[in-house]
Amino acid sequence: MNLRAQLKLSTLLAAGFACGLPALAQAEELSVVYRESPYVSAVMEAAKAEFEAEHPGDTIELNAISSSARDYYTKVSLMNQSASTAPDIIYEDGFQITADAAAGYLEPLDERLSGWDEWGQFSQIAVQNGKSFVDGKVYGIPLGTDTQAIWYNKDLLEKAGVGADWQPKTWQDILDAAAKVKENLPGVDPINIYVTKAGNEASTMRGLMNLISGTPGGLSATLFDPETQKWIVGSKGFRDALAFLKTAYDNGYLVSDTDLQDSSFQNVLVEQRVPEGKVAMFIDGNWIWARWIEGGTAPWAAWNETLGMAKIPTQNGQGNGFTSMSGGWTIAMSPNTEDKDLAFDFMTTVANFENSLTYAIRAGSIGVRKDVIADETYLETNPTAGFFSSLVEVTNFRPALEIYPQVSSLIQETMEAVTVGGDSVEDAAGRFDRQLTRLAGSSNVEKAN
C-alpha cells in the first residue's frame, strides 16, 4: 500500500469512528471508459483489482464500449462534452490526442509523470504518440505502439536473383529488386504499396508517409513542421516520394488497377495472395502475423519460414538509414476528474510493467517500455517482436491535428492521381499544395526550404 493510500485509510477509519458511520461511505469512485477487446479488458480488470487492493475504499467503474474505432471516438467525444458525463480516465487512441487536448477534453500529465519513478522506462520516441502536436505536452501514457516494414517472400526473392537475406539501403534498391521479380517471375506481383483512395488511411500512412519520413528533413520538411505549427507546401521530398510511386506503377511493379481500387484488397492481400506466393514484397505493419497463427483469420503454418522482414530505407540511406511510421493507444485523464492524484495512480497501475507486458503480448503490439521490450516472455511469444521493436528508435507519428483527416484524403487523391490517374508528379503535387493551402488557410502554411 502506498503512502497516499495509507493516509487515506487512516483518514477514513478516523472519520468512521468519529461519526459512527461506516468509513467506506466516503469512498471515491473513478470511471474508466475503453474500447472493448479481450486484451484491453484483461489489462483493465487486472489494474482494477490491483488498484482497489492498494486503495481500500476507492473503486473503479469499468465501462467497456463494444464498437468500431470510429464509433468509439464519437461516443467518447459525446461523453466528454459534459462534465457530468465525462469519464475520469479514457483509453485514448494516440491519433486523437491533439484534437481532444485542443478541445479541452484531456488533462496534461507532464508534472505528474516527472515524479513517477517508472517514467524513465518509456521510450521517449513512443511517448510522442501521447503528446499534442500543438503544445508539446503529454496527455496520454502510451500502452503500445506499432511499426512497419517491408515483408518479403524469401523463396521468391531468391528465385528472382535478389537473394533471401535482403535489406535494401535506398529507395532505388527496392525498385531494383522489383525489376528483377518483374523480369524473372511472371505471374508474381513484385510489390504492394497502397496508393489509392480505396486504401484509405493505409495509403496515407503505410504508403506515402513511410516514404516522406525517409526524405531529408523527414515529416517536418515535407508535411507539417511542429516548431512553426505550419503545414508544408512545395516540398521536394513530397515530390520525390510521388515520383517513386509513379515509377513503381508505370513499370508494372504494383498490383493491378482492380486490386489497387478494391477497398477489401488489404484482406485479400494478406490472407490469400501472400500465402499463395503471388506477391513478392509488401509494406505493412507488425501486427499482420497474428492473422496467420492458429486461431487467426487465415492460418498459415509456414509463414515464419517463408517470409522475411526488411527495414524501410531512407531515400538515399541518409540519417539513421531507416524509417517507419507508428500509432498506438494510450491512457489519459479528463480535466473534470475531481481527484486527479487518485486517477493518476490508476493510470500508472494500468501502465506498470506487468500490465504493459500483458498488453503487448495479448495485443501483438510493440512494447513501449524498455523492460517489456527486453522481457524473455515477450520475445518468445512473438517471433517478430525483436525486429519490429528495433524500429521504434527510427519511427515517426502522424501530425494528427484536427484537419488531418482532410489532409489525409488529399494525400490519397494525390497518390492515386500520379499512379492509376496518369498525372504528372508536378501537376498532382501542385494541386495538393493549392488544396492544402485552402484547407488549412494561407497563414497556416509555409513553403518548404
mmCIF file of C-alpha atoms in Angstrom, residues 33 46 52 71 190 282:
data_model
loop_
_atom_site.group_PDB
_atom_site.id
_atom_site.type_symbol
_atom_site.label_atom_id
_atom_site.label_comp_id
_atom_site.label_asym_id
_atom_site.label_seq_id
_atom_site.Cartn_x
_atom_site.Cartn_y
_atom_site.Cartn_z
ATOM 1 C CA VAL A 33 -14.031 4.086 -20.466
ATOM 2 C CA ALA A 46 -6.189 -6.660 -13.651
ATOM 3 C CA GLU A 52 -8.605 -1.453 -5.315
ATOM 4 C CA ASP A 71 -17.910 4.862 -33.314
ATOM 5 C CA PRO A 190 6.692 -7.504 -57.344
ATOM 6 C CA PHE A 282 4.564 -5.666 -49.374
#
